[in-house]
PDB file of C-alpha atoms and ligand atoms in Angstrom:
ATOM      1  CA  MET A   1     -56.666-155.735 -57.511  1.00  0.00           C
ATOM      2  CA  LYS A   2     -53.575-154.660 -59.415  1.00  0.00           C
ATOM      3  CA  PRO A   3     -51.013-157.468 -59.539  1.00  0.00           C
ATOM      4  CA  TYR A   4     -47.597-156.640 -58.114  1.00  0.00           C
ATOM      5  CA  VAL A   5     -46.263-160.089 -58.902  1.00  0.00           C
ATOM      6  CA  ALA A   6     -47.896-162.013 -61.742  1.00  0.00           C
ATOM      7  CA  VAL A   7     -47.404-165.588 -62.878  1.00  0.00           C
ATOM      8  CA  ASP A   8     -49.023-165.611 -66.284  1.00  0.00           C
ATOM      9  CA  HIS A   9     -50.036-168.854 -68.024  1.00  0.00           C
ATOM     10  CA  VAL A  10     -46.861-170.665 -67.054  1.00  0.00           C
ATOM     11  CA  ASP A  11     -45.867-174.188 -68.027  1.00  0.00           C
ATOM     12  CA  VAL A  12     -42.716-175.738 -66.597  1.00  0.00           C
ATOM     13  CA  ILE A  13     -41.291-178.803 -68.316  1.00  0.00           C
ATOM     14  CA  PHE A  14     -38.100-180.302 -66.891  1.00  0.00           C
ATOM     15  CA  ASP A  15     -35.699-182.335 -69.012  1.00  0.00           C
ATOM     16  CA  THR A  16     -35.056-185.555 -67.150  1.00  0.00           C
ATOM     17  CA  LYS A  17     -33.157-188.686 -68.095  1.00  0.00           C
ATOM     18  CA  ASN A  18     -36.515-190.343 -68.725  1.00  0.00           C
ATOM     19  CA  GLY A  19     -37.597-187.563 -71.065  1.00  0.00           C
ATOM     20  CA  PRO A  20     -39.548-184.344 -70.499  1.00  0.00           C
ATOM     21  CA  PHE A  21     -41.498-184.032 -67.229  1.00  0.00           C
ATOM     22  CA  GLN A  22     -44.267-181.448 -67.056  1.00  0.00           C
ATOM     23  CA  ALA A  23     -44.350-180.112 -63.502  1.00  0.00           C
ATOM     24  CA  LEU A  24     -46.679-177.146 -64.053  1.00  0.00           C
ATOM     25  CA  ALA A  25     -49.440-176.592 -66.598  1.00  0.00           C
ATOM     26  CA  ASN A  26     -51.038-173.234 -67.274  1.00  0.00           C
ATOM     27  CA  VAL A  27     -50.376-171.746 -63.840  1.00  0.00           C
ATOM     28  CA  SER A  28     -51.653-168.211 -63.370  1.00  0.00           C
ATOM     29  CA  ALA A  29     -51.587-166.376 -60.058  1.00  0.00           C
ATOM     30  CA  SER A  30     -50.927-162.924 -58.744  1.00  0.00           C
ATOM     31  CA  ILE A  31     -49.919-161.158 -55.559  1.00  0.00           C
ATOM     32  CA  ALA A  32     -50.946-157.596 -54.794  1.00  0.00           C
ATOM     33  CA  LYS A  33     -48.589-155.148 -53.088  1.00  0.00           C
ATOM     34  CA  GLY A  34     -48.619-155.720 -49.338  1.00  0.00           C
ATOM     35  CA  GLU A  35     -50.487-158.995 -49.655  1.00  0.00           C
ATOM     36  CA  PHE A  36     -49.574-162.218 -47.830  1.00  0.00           C
ATOM     37  CA  VAL A  37     -50.238-165.189 -50.100  1.00  0.00           C
ATOM     38  CA  SER A  38     -49.631-168.856 -49.320  1.00  0.00           C
ATOM     39  CA  ILE A  39     -49.327-171.795 -51.667  1.00  0.00           C
ATOM     40  CA  ILE A  40     -50.506-175.117 -50.312  1.00  0.00           C
ATOM     41  CA  GLY A  41     -50.700-178.530 -51.959  1.00  0.00           C
ATOM     42  CA  HIS A  42     -49.527-182.095 -51.625  1.00  0.00           C
ATOM     43  CA  SER A  43     -45.863-182.966 -51.728  1.00  0.00           C
ATOM     44  CA  GLY A  44     -44.351-182.840 -55.196  1.00  0.00           C
ATOM     45  CA  CYS A  45     -47.182-180.846 -56.748  1.00  0.00           C
ATOM     46  CA  GLY A  46     -44.971-177.929 -57.740  1.00  0.00           C
ATOM     47  CA  LYS A  47     -45.143-175.370 -54.924  1.00  0.00           C
ATOM     48  CA  SER A  48     -41.383-174.797 -54.785  1.00  0.00           C
ATOM     49  CA  THR A  49     -41.302-174.651 -58.559  1.00  0.00           C
ATOM     50  CA  VAL A  50     -43.730-171.707 -58.492  1.00  0.00           C
ATOM     51  CA  LEU A  51     -41.684-169.973 -55.788  1.00  0.00           C
ATOM     52  CA  ASN A  52     -38.451-170.606 -57.700  1.00  0.00           C
ATOM     53  CA  LEU A  53     -39.964-169.008 -60.803  1.00  0.00           C
ATOM     54  CA  ILE A  54     -40.646-165.805 -58.852  1.00  0.00           C
ATOM     55  CA  ALA A  55     -37.227-165.998 -57.181  1.00  0.00           C
ATOM     56  CA  GLY A  56     -35.746-166.112 -60.686  1.00  0.00           C
ATOM     57  CA  LEU A  57     -34.010-169.418 -59.959  1.00  0.00           C
ATOM     58  CA  LEU A  58     -35.942-171.075 -62.774  1.00  0.00           C
ATOM     59  CA  ASP A  59     -37.309-169.914 -66.132  1.00  0.00           C
ATOM     60  CA  PRO A  60     -40.794-170.865 -67.296  1.00  0.00           C
ATOM     61  CA  THR A  61     -40.957-173.118 -70.355  1.00  0.00           C
ATOM     62  CA  THR A  62     -43.886-171.059 -71.621  1.00  0.00           C
ATOM     63  CA  GLY A  63     -45.666-168.035 -70.176  1.00  0.00           C
ATOM     64  CA  CYS A  64     -44.026-165.336 -68.110  1.00  0.00           C
ATOM     65  CA  VAL A  65     -43.459-164.130 -64.556  1.00  0.00           C
ATOM     66  CA  LEU A  66     -43.605-160.409 -63.810  1.00  0.00           C
ATOM     67  CA  LEU A  67     -42.756-158.063 -60.950  1.00  0.00           C
ATOM     68  CA  GLU A  68     -44.240-154.588 -61.349  1.00  0.00           C
ATOM     69  CA  ASP A  69     -45.002-155.420 -64.986  1.00  0.00           C
ATOM     70  CA  ARG A  70     -41.359-156.292 -65.722  1.00  0.00           C
ATOM     71  CA  GLU A  71     -40.347-159.801 -66.648  1.00  0.00           C
ATOM     72  CA  ILE A  72     -38.317-161.549 -63.951  1.00  0.00           C
ATOM     73  CA  LYS A  73     -34.996-162.692 -65.343  1.00  0.00           C
ATOM     74  CA  GLY A  74     -32.772-164.297 -62.747  1.00  0.00           C
ATOM     75  CA  PRO A  75     -32.487-163.706 -59.012  1.00  0.00           C
ATOM     76  CA  GLY A  76     -32.336-160.201 -57.528  1.00  0.00           C
ATOM     77  CA  PRO A  77     -32.127-158.584 -54.100  1.00  0.00           C
ATOM     78  CA  GLU A  78     -35.633-157.161 -54.472  1.00  0.00           C
ATOM     79  CA  ARG A  79     -36.872-160.768 -54.081  1.00  0.00           C
ATOM     80  CA  ALA A  80     -35.358-162.256 -50.907  1.00  0.00           C
ATOM     81  CA  VAL A  81     -35.788-165.969 -50.301  1.00  0.00           C
ATOM     82  CA  VAL A  82     -36.019-167.816 -46.970  1.00  0.00           C
ATOM     83  CA  PHE A  83     -35.487-171.560 -47.381  1.00  0.00           C
ATOM     84  CA  GLN A  84     -36.452-174.325 -44.991  1.00  0.00           C
ATOM     85  CA  ASN A  85     -32.850-175.226 -44.187  1.00  0.00           C
ATOM     86  CA  HIS A  86     -31.820-171.650 -43.309  1.00  0.00           C
ATOM     87  CA  SER A  87     -28.525-171.972 -45.294  1.00  0.00           C
ATOM     88  CA  LEU A  88     -26.286-169.892 -43.006  1.00  0.00           C
ATOM     89  CA  LEU A  89     -22.523-169.629 -43.384  1.00  0.00           C
ATOM     90  CA  PRO A  90     -21.149-171.606 -40.413  1.00  0.00           C
ATOM     91  CA  TRP A  91     -17.984-169.557 -39.982  1.00  0.00           C
ATOM     92  CA  LEU A  92     -19.874-166.248 -39.616  1.00  0.00           C
ATOM     93  CA  THR A  93     -21.755-165.045 -36.539  1.00  0.00           C
ATOM     94  CA  VAL A  94     -25.451-164.143 -36.580  1.00  0.00           C
ATOM     95  CA  PHE A  95     -24.353-160.548 -37.170  1.00  0.00           C
ATOM     96  CA  GLY A  96     -21.924-161.608 -39.915  1.00  0.00           C
ATOM     97  CA  ASN A  97     -24.526-163.662 -41.763  1.00  0.00           C
ATOM     98  CA  VAL A  98     -27.018-160.805 -41.843  1.00  0.00           C
ATOM     99  CA  TYR A  99     -24.344-158.174 -42.529  1.00  0.00           C
ATOM    100  CA  LEU A 100     -23.196-160.042 -45.627  1.00  0.00           C
ATOM    101  CA  ALA A 101     -26.625-159.694 -47.239  1.00  0.00           C
ATOM    102  CA  VAL A 102     -26.973-156.066 -46.117  1.00  0.00           C
ATOM    103  CA  GLU A 103     -23.577-155.224 -47.595  1.00  0.00           C
ATOM    104  CA  ARG A 104     -24.467-156.856 -50.881  1.00  0.00           C
ATOM    105  CA  VAL A 105     -27.614-154.760 -51.254  1.00  0.00           C
ATOM    106  CA  PHE A 106     -26.625-151.434 -49.678  1.00  0.00           C
ATOM    107  CA  GLY A 107     -22.797-151.605 -49.609  1.00  0.00           C
ATOM    108  CA  VAL A 108     -22.270-149.385 -52.635  1.00  0.00           C
ATOM    109  CA  ASN A 109     -24.100-146.396 -51.199  1.00  0.00           C
ATOM    110  CA  GLU A 110     -23.804-146.658 -47.429  1.00  0.00           C
ATOM    111  CA  THR A 111     -21.035-146.405 -44.843  1.00  0.00           C
ATOM    112  CA  LYS A 112     -19.996-149.344 -42.672  1.00  0.00           C
ATOM    113  CA  PRO A 113     -21.665-147.941 -39.521  1.00  0.00           C
ATOM    114  CA  ALA A 114     -24.914-147.486 -41.451  1.00  0.00           C
ATOM    115  CA  LEU A 115     -24.712-151.068 -42.709  1.00  0.00           C
ATOM    116  CA  ALA A 116     -24.044-152.307 -39.169  1.00  0.00           C
ATOM    117  CA  GLU A 117     -27.034-150.341 -37.918  1.00  0.00           C
ATOM    118  CA  ARG A 118     -29.311-151.921 -40.531  1.00  0.00           C
ATOM    119  CA  THR A 119     -27.952-155.337 -39.556  1.00  0.00           C
ATOM    120  CA  ASP A 120     -28.555-154.802 -35.839  1.00  0.00           C
ATOM    121  CA  LYS A 121     -32.054-153.477 -36.514  1.00  0.00           C
ATOM    122  CA  ALA A 122     -32.994-156.615 -38.448  1.00  0.00           C
ATOM    123  CA  ILE A 123     -31.513-158.862 -35.754  1.00  0.00           C
ATOM    124  CA  GLU A 124     -33.486-156.976 -33.135  1.00  0.00           C
ATOM    125  CA  MET A 125     -36.679-157.287 -35.176  1.00  0.00           C
ATOM    126  CA  VAL A 126     -36.534-161.089 -34.894  1.00  0.00           C
ATOM    127  CA  GLY A 127     -35.552-160.955 -31.213  1.00  0.00           C
ATOM    128  CA  LEU A 128     -31.988-162.202 -31.579  1.00  0.00           C
ATOM    129  CA  SER A 129     -29.912-159.290 -30.243  1.00  0.00           C
ATOM    130  CA  HIS A 130     -28.690-161.473 -27.386  1.00  0.00           C
ATOM    131  CA  ALA A 131     -27.279-164.007 -29.885  1.00  0.00           C
ATOM    132  CA  ARG A 132     -25.728-161.450 -32.236  1.00  0.00           C
ATOM    133  CA  ASP A 133     -22.166-162.761 -31.813  1.00  0.00           C
ATOM    134  CA  LYS A 134     -22.931-166.473 -31.827  1.00  0.00           C
ATOM    135  CA  ARG A 135     -22.156-168.823 -34.686  1.00  0.00           C
ATOM    136  CA  PRO A 136     -24.842-171.038 -36.284  1.00  0.00           C
ATOM    137  CA  ASN A 137     -23.653-174.173 -34.430  1.00  0.00           C
ATOM    138  CA  GLU A 138     -24.207-172.348 -31.118  1.00  0.00           C
ATOM    139  CA  ILE A 139     -27.894-171.537 -31.698  1.00  0.00           C
ATOM    140  CA  SER A 140     -31.107-173.599 -31.995  1.00  0.00           C
ATOM    141  CA  GLY A 141     -32.966-174.465 -35.204  1.00  0.00           C
ATOM    142  CA  GLY A 142     -35.634-171.864 -34.481  1.00  0.00           C
ATOM    143  CA  MET A 143     -32.964-169.211 -33.931  1.00  0.00           C
ATOM    144  CA  LYS A 144     -31.240-170.140 -37.189  1.00  0.00           C
ATOM    145  CA  GLN A 145     -34.531-169.767 -38.986  1.00  0.00           C
ATOM    146  CA  ARG A 146     -34.932-166.318 -37.432  1.00  0.00           C
ATOM    147  CA  VAL A 147     -31.493-165.374 -38.750  1.00  0.00           C
ATOM    148  CA  GLY A 148     -32.684-166.423 -42.217  1.00  0.00           C
ATOM    149  CA  ILE A 149     -35.759-164.216 -41.824  1.00  0.00           C
ATOM    150  CA  ALA A 150     -33.677-161.305 -40.454  1.00  0.00           C
ATOM    151  CA  ARG A 151     -31.297-161.636 -43.383  1.00  0.00           C
ATOM    152  CA  ALA A 152     -34.155-161.551 -45.869  1.00  0.00           C
ATOM    153  CA  LEU A 153     -35.937-158.624 -44.150  1.00  0.00           C
ATOM    154  CA  ALA A 154     -32.694-156.637 -43.837  1.00  0.00           C
ATOM    155  CA  MET A 155     -32.467-156.570 -47.622  1.00  0.00           C
ATOM    156  CA  GLU A 156     -35.747-154.604 -47.650  1.00  0.00           C
ATOM    157  CA  PRO A 157     -37.020-156.754 -50.495  1.00  0.00           C
ATOM    158  CA  LYS A 158     -40.036-155.828 -52.561  1.00  0.00           C
ATOM    159  CA  VAL A 159     -41.175-159.429 -52.196  1.00  0.00           C
ATOM    160  CA  LEU A 160     -40.357-161.892 -49.435  1.00  0.00           C
ATOM    161  CA  LEU A 161     -40.392-165.478 -50.690  1.00  0.00           C
ATOM    162  CA  MET A 162     -40.475-168.269 -48.128  1.00  0.00           C
ATOM    163  CA  ASP A 163     -40.338-171.978 -48.885  1.00  0.00           C
ATOM    164  CA  GLU A 164     -41.680-173.863 -45.862  1.00  0.00           C
ATOM    165  CA  PRO A 165     -39.777-171.565 -43.518  1.00  0.00           C
ATOM    166  CA  PHE A 166     -40.987-173.312 -40.369  1.00  0.00           C
ATOM    167  CA  GLY A 167     -41.308-176.855 -41.688  1.00  0.00           C
ATOM    168  CA  ALA A 168     -38.362-178.226 -39.724  1.00  0.00           C
ATOM    169  CA  LEU A 169     -39.346-176.699 -36.377  1.00  0.00           C
ATOM    170  CA  ASP A 170     -41.243-178.103 -33.414  1.00  0.00           C
ATOM    171  CA  ALA A 171     -44.859-176.962 -33.015  1.00  0.00           C
ATOM    172  CA  LEU A 172     -44.244-174.441 -30.211  1.00  0.00           C
ATOM    173  CA  THR A 173     -41.306-172.737 -31.912  1.00  0.00           C
ATOM    174  CA  ARG A 174     -43.238-172.700 -35.156  1.00  0.00           C
ATOM    175  CA  ALA A 175     -46.223-171.018 -33.516  1.00  0.00           C
ATOM    176  CA  HIS A 176     -43.963-168.426 -31.908  1.00  0.00           C
ATOM    177  CA  LEU A 177     -42.216-167.608 -35.191  1.00  0.00           C
ATOM    178  CA  GLN A 178     -45.509-167.468 -37.079  1.00  0.00           C
ATOM    179  CA  ASP A 179     -46.719-164.840 -34.599  1.00  0.00           C
ATOM    180  CA  GLU A 180     -43.500-162.874 -34.984  1.00  0.00           C
ATOM    181  CA  LEU A 181     -43.657-163.081 -38.748  1.00  0.00           C
ATOM    182  CA  MET A 182     -47.265-161.848 -38.697  1.00  0.00           C
ATOM    183  CA  ARG A 183     -46.295-158.897 -36.540  1.00  0.00           C
ATOM    184  CA  ILE A 184     -43.192-157.962 -38.549  1.00  0.00           C
ATOM    185  CA  THR A 185     -44.714-158.295 -42.021  1.00  0.00           C
ATOM    186  CA  GLY A 186     -47.813-156.457 -40.759  1.00  0.00           C
ATOM    187  CA  ASP A 187     -45.680-153.591 -39.424  1.00  0.00           C
ATOM    188  CA  LEU A 188     -43.577-153.406 -42.592  1.00  0.00           C
ATOM    189  CA  GLY A 189     -46.476-153.924 -45.010  1.00  0.00           C
ATOM    190  CA  SER A 190     -44.444-156.656 -46.714  1.00  0.00           C
ATOM    191  CA  THR A 191     -45.502-158.494 -49.831  1.00  0.00           C
ATOM    192  CA  VAL A 192     -45.056-162.181 -49.066  1.00  0.00           C
ATOM    193  CA  LEU A 193     -45.381-165.494 -50.859  1.00  0.00           C
ATOM    194  CA  MET A 194     -45.051-168.492 -48.562  1.00  0.00           C
ATOM    195  CA  VAL A 195     -45.056-172.165 -49.460  1.00  0.00           C
ATOM    196  CA  THR A 196     -46.460-174.335 -46.693  1.00  0.00           C
ATOM    197  CA  HIS A 197     -47.816-177.803 -45.939  1.00  0.00           C
ATOM    198  CA  ASP A 198     -49.539-176.568 -42.817  1.00  0.00           C
ATOM    199  CA  VAL A 199     -53.253-175.781 -43.124  1.00  0.00           C
ATOM    200  CA  ASP A 200     -53.432-173.732 -39.904  1.00  0.00           C
ATOM    201  CA  GLU A 201     -50.325-171.779 -40.821  1.00  0.00           C
ATOM    202  CA  ALA A 202     -51.813-170.936 -44.212  1.00  0.00           C
ATOM    203  CA  VAL A 203     -55.143-169.732 -42.785  1.00  0.00           C
ATOM    204  CA  LEU A 204     -53.588-167.868 -39.857  1.00  0.00           C
ATOM    205  CA  LEU A 205     -51.048-165.898 -41.886  1.00  0.00           C
ATOM    206  CA  SER A 206     -52.556-165.388 -45.322  1.00  0.00           C
ATOM    207  CA  ASP A 207     -54.764-162.919 -47.113  1.00  0.00           C
ATOM    208  CA  ARG A 208     -55.230-165.527 -49.844  1.00  0.00           C
ATOM    209  CA  ILE A 209     -54.364-169.200 -50.196  1.00  0.00           C
ATOM    210  CA  ILE A 210     -53.480-170.672 -53.562  1.00  0.00           C
ATOM    211  CA  MET A 211     -54.388-174.359 -53.509  1.00  0.00           C
ATOM    212  CA  MET A 212     -52.612-176.479 -56.093  1.00  0.00           C
ATOM    213  CA  THR A 213     -53.785-179.676 -57.736  1.00  0.00           C
ATOM    214  CA  ASN A 214     -51.566-182.739 -57.716  1.00  0.00           C
ATOM    215  CA  GLY A 215     -48.873-183.123 -60.346  1.00  0.00           C
ATOM    216  CA  PRO A 216     -47.704-183.947 -62.864  1.00  0.00           C
ATOM    217  CA  ALA A 217     -48.943-180.961 -64.843  1.00  0.00           C
ATOM    218  CA  ALA A 218     -50.138-179.348 -61.612  1.00  0.00           C
ATOM    219  CA  THR A 219     -52.072-176.134 -61.734  1.00  0.00           C
ATOM    220  CA  VAL A 220     -53.963-173.735 -59.485  1.00  0.00           C
ATOM    221  CA  GLY A 221     -57.039-175.598 -58.264  1.00  0.00           C
ATOM    222  CA  GLU A 222     -58.767-172.972 -56.148  1.00  0.00           C
ATOM    223  CA  ILE A 223     -57.894-169.678 -54.506  1.00  0.00           C
ATOM    224  CA  LEU A 224     -59.318-168.988 -51.072  1.00  0.00           C
ATOM    225  CA  ASP A 225     -59.793-165.456 -49.736  1.00  0.00           C
ATOM    226  CA  VAL A 226     -59.011-165.236 -46.036  1.00  0.00           C
ATOM    227  CA  LYS A 227     -60.902-162.173 -44.908  1.00  0.00           C
ATOM    228  CA  LEU A 228     -60.122-162.481 -41.213  1.00  0.00           C
ATOM    229  CA  PRO A 229     -59.409-159.133 -39.544  1.00  0.00           C
ATOM    230  CA  ARG A 230     -55.863-158.313 -38.444  1.00  0.00           C
ATOM    231  CA  PRO A 231     -54.102-158.395 -36.072  1.00  0.00           C
ATOM    232  CA  ARG A 232     -54.925-162.077 -35.686  1.00  0.00           C
ATOM    233  CA  ASN A 233     -54.704-164.033 -32.486  1.00  0.00           C
ATOM    234  CA  ARG A 234     -54.409-167.806 -32.840  1.00  0.00           C
ATOM    235  CA  LEU A 235     -56.252-168.553 -29.589  1.00  0.00           C
ATOM    236  CA  VAL A 236     -59.194-166.324 -30.428  1.00  0.00           C
ATOM    237  CA  LEU A 237     -59.316-167.609 -34.014  1.00  0.00           C
ATOM    238  CA  ALA A 238     -59.369-171.248 -32.945  1.00  0.00           C
ATOM    239  CA  GLU A 239     -62.917-170.609 -31.697  1.00  0.00           C
ATOM    240  CA  ASP A 240     -63.920-168.326 -34.550  1.00  0.00           C
ATOM    241  CA  ALA A 241     -66.505-169.884 -36.883  1.00  0.00           C
ATOM    242  CA  ARG A 242     -65.024-168.111 -39.927  1.00  0.00           C
ATOM    243  CA  TYR A 243     -61.580-169.526 -39.166  1.00  0.00           C
ATOM    244  CA  VAL A 244     -62.962-173.021 -38.664  1.00  0.00           C
ATOM    245  CA  HIS A 245     -64.857-172.746 -41.954  1.00  0.00           C
ATOM    246  CA  LEU A 246     -61.779-171.581 -43.904  1.00  0.00           C
ATOM    247  CA  ARG A 247     -59.658-174.329 -42.391  1.00  0.00           C
ATOM    248  CA  GLY A 248     -62.352-176.830 -43.417  1.00  0.00           C
ATOM    249  CA  GLU A 249     -62.312-175.462 -46.970  1.00  0.00           C
ATOM    250  CA  VAL A 250     -58.556-176.079 -47.286  1.00  0.00           C
ATOM    251  CA  LEU A 251     -58.849-179.556 -45.777  1.00  0.00           C
ATOM    252  CA  ARG A 252     -61.710-180.402 -48.115  1.00  0.00           C
ATOM    253  CA  PHE A 253     -59.661-179.295 -51.099  1.00  0.00           C
ATOM    254  CA  LEU A 254     -56.670-181.371 -50.032  1.00  0.00           C
ATOM    255  CA  TYR A 255     -58.413-184.508 -48.789  1.00  0.00           C
ATOM    256  CA  GLU A 256     -61.630-184.754 -50.787  1.00  0.00           C
ATOM    257  CA  LYS A 257     -60.981-183.078 -54.068  1.00  0.00           C
ATOM    258  CA  HIS A 258     -57.256-183.640 -54.546  1.00  0.00           C
ATOM    259  CA  MET A 259     -56.290-186.536 -52.408  1.00  0.00           C
ATOM    260  CA  HIS A 260     -52.637-187.469 -52.803  1.00  0.00           C
ATOM    261  CA  PRO A 261     -52.327-190.814 -54.658  1.00  0.00           C
ATOM    262  CA  ALA A 262     -49.960-192.090 -51.937  1.00  0.00           C
ATOM    263  CA  VAL A 263     -52.718-191.668 -49.330  1.00  0.00           C
ATOM    264  CA  SER A 264     -55.350-193.599 -51.264  1.00  0.00           C
ATOM    265  CA  VAL A 265     -52.890-196.402 -52.081  1.00  0.00           C
ATOM    266  CA  ALA A 266     -51.811-196.618 -48.424  1.00  0.00           C
ATOM    267  CA  ARG A 267     -55.419-196.620 -47.213  1.00  0.00           C
ATOM    268  CA  VAL A 268     -56.452-199.379 -49.606  1.00  0.00           C
ATOM    269  CA  ALA A 269     -53.341-201.413 -48.775  1.00  0.00           C
ATOM    270  CA  CYS A 270     -53.669-201.052 -44.987  1.00  0.00           C
ATOM    271  CA  ASN A 271     -57.424-201.281 -44.485  1.00  0.00           C
ATOM    272  CA  GLY A 272     -58.654-203.024 -47.578  1.00  0.00           C
ATOM    273  CA  THR A 273     -61.261-200.271 -47.664  1.00  0.00           C
ATOM    274  CA  ARG A 274     -61.345-197.039 -49.559  1.00  0.00           C
ATOM    275  CA  TYR A 275     -60.899-193.633 -47.975  1.00  0.00           C
ATOM    276  CA  SER A 276     -64.228-191.980 -47.411  1.00  0.00           C
ATOM    277  CA  PRO A 277     -64.352-188.284 -48.190  1.00  0.00           C
ATOM    278  CA  GLY A 278     -65.103-186.093 -45.222  1.00  0.00           C
ATOM    279  CA  THR A 279     -62.941-188.076 -42.835  1.00  0.00           C
ATOM    280  CA  PRO A 280     -61.037-185.591 -40.691  1.00  0.00           C
ATOM    281  CA  ALA A 281     -57.321-185.131 -41.248  1.00  0.00           C
ATOM    282  CA  THR A 282     -55.310-187.804 -39.477  1.00  0.00           C
ATOM    283  CA  PRO A 283     -51.626-188.177 -38.622  1.00  0.00           C
ATOM    284  CA  GLN A 284     -51.391-190.500 -41.631  1.00  0.00           C
ATOM    285  CA  ASP A 285     -52.663-187.729 -43.863  1.00  0.00           C
ATOM    286  CA  SER A 286     -50.167-185.412 -42.322  1.00  0.00           C
ATOM    287  CA  ALA A 287     -47.413-187.967 -42.994  1.00  0.00           C
ATOM    288  CA  ALA A 288     -48.446-188.116 -46.619  1.00  0.00           C
ATOM    289  CA  LEU A 289     -48.148-184.348 -46.801  1.00  0.00           C
ATOM    290  CA  HIS A 290     -44.672-184.548 -45.274  1.00  0.00           C
ATOM    291  CA  PRO A 291     -43.190-187.719 -46.696  1.00  0.00           C
ATOM    292  CA  ALA A 292     -39.648-186.445 -46.363  1.00  0.00           C
ATOM    293  CA  GLN A 293     -39.900-185.738 -42.650  1.00  0.00           C
TER     294      GLN A 293
HETATM  295  N1  ATP B   1     -34.913-179.788 -61.572  1.00  0.00           N
HETATM  296  C1  ATP B   1     -35.872-180.702 -61.703  1.00  0.00           C
HETATM  297  N2  ATP B   1     -35.762-181.668 -62.633  1.00  0.00           N
HETATM  298  C2  ATP B   1     -36.750-182.592 -62.796  1.00  0.00           C
HETATM  299  N3  ATP B   1     -37.882-182.630 -62.067  1.00  0.00           N
HETATM  300  C3  ATP B   1     -38.033-181.693 -61.122  1.00  0.00           C
HETATM  301  C4  ATP B   1     -37.045-180.685 -60.880  1.00  0.00           C
HETATM  302  N4  ATP B   1     -37.462-179.895 -59.878  1.00  0.00           N
HETATM  303  C5  ATP B   1     -38.671-180.378 -59.494  1.00  0.00           C
HETATM  304  N5  ATP B   1     -39.005-181.459 -60.242  1.00  0.00           N
HETATM  305  C6  ATP B   1     -40.252-182.231 -60.145  1.00  0.00           C
HETATM  306  O1  ATP B   1     -41.328-181.309 -60.277  1.00  0.00           O
HETATM  307  C7  ATP B   1     -42.390-181.643 -59.392  1.00  0.00           C
HETATM  308  C8  ATP B   1     -42.669-180.458 -58.485  1.00  0.00           C
HETATM  309  O2  ATP B   1     -41.569-180.276 -57.622  1.00  0.00           O
HETATM  310  P1  ATP B   1     -41.580-179.217 -56.433  1.00  0.00           P
HETATM  311  O3  ATP B   1     -40.271-179.298 -55.765  1.00  0.00           O
HETATM  312  O4  ATP B   1     -41.992-177.899 -56.977  1.00  0.00           O
HETATM  313  O5  ATP B   1     -42.738-179.790 -55.504  1.00  0.00           O
HETATM  314  P2  ATP B   1     -43.252-179.262 -54.089  1.00  0.00           P
HETATM  315  O6  ATP B   1     -44.719-179.071 -54.225  1.00  0.00           O
HETATM  316  O7  ATP B   1     -42.432-178.115 -53.645  1.00  0.00           O
HETATM  317  O8  ATP B   1     -42.974-180.540 -53.158  1.00  0.00           O
HETATM  318  P3  ATP B   1     -42.600-180.599 -51.595  1.00  0.00           P
HETATM  319  O9  ATP B   1     -43.861-180.249 -50.886  1.00  0.00           O
HETATM  320  O10 ATP B   1     -42.240-182.030 -51.391  1.00  0.00           O
HETATM  321  O11 ATP B   1     -41.482-179.655 -51.357  1.00  0.00           O
HETATM  322  C9  ATP B   1     -41.935-182.895 -58.644  1.00  0.00           C
HETATM  323  O12 ATP B   1     -42.482-184.019 -59.307  1.00  0.00           O
HETATM  324  C10 ATP B   1     -40.431-182.876 -58.801  1.00  0.00           C
HETATM  325  O13 ATP B   1     -39.905-184.188 -58.779  1.00  0.00           O
HETATM  326 MG1   MG B   2     -41.076-177.837 -52.056  1.00  0.00          MG
END
């Protein structure tokens, strides 16, 4: 597999008021063209840091990050980012928010009608044509997130980077958007890196899952190949032995091999007994994965 994006022996050390803090140690990973890769790991392990390196929002302390064999230096429109909090401009409509990004990327070479057509096409792709002229405060959280995805897709990026894009959404909306994302990125043959806390989301959407160890000095623990045929249907997969096995592999990595310290402390404090490996994921585990929510 020829790497399209490569993170090559990267360390990231932040300067903090308490001295240097090593977030990442010797992280190496790659994404092939057209591949959908997820990063999963406990909170604070360094998932966003890896994504920010590829986005060009952060430089590695050592090692390098490459796109098509060229070192990534700073952000660029060929790497569009979708954040969890959708970051839309409140005074612009859905159309205006997407148009702004389209104009930035294609404005030099294309006419205004062509830019508007690109914008409308992207809005249609995420099923928001009916809300084209609404402002962010007039639409739901799921719709705002779709605008963020439309904006990123409209830029026709070489790589789509998503940091917990559905983390703030309710389960039904999340499932719906996951299905749409699968369809759209499948149709476009997009290269995607997605950070997620959600085991099912990772298995359902990904070709490979990068599982990170806990920080500090976090690194890639294991990489799981998800060789489930596409298109994928969540209802069919729920009963599929291969899906269940892959899901179990991710859970085992997270809860047996790399249990978050907060979980073991909480378990000992609450029960007076230690966590026994193999226990299925519980809401408490989920809370430890999402401490901010
Ligand atoms: N600018 C910074 N300065 C100092 N420390 C930082 C900085 N950015 C991140 N960190 C630390 O680096 C570690 C990794 O952070 P990161 O945001 O990548 O984690 P994460 O896996 O994305 O977590 P979450 O799942 O909660 O979003 C954390 O310990 C965090 O506190
Ligand atoms: Mg993060």
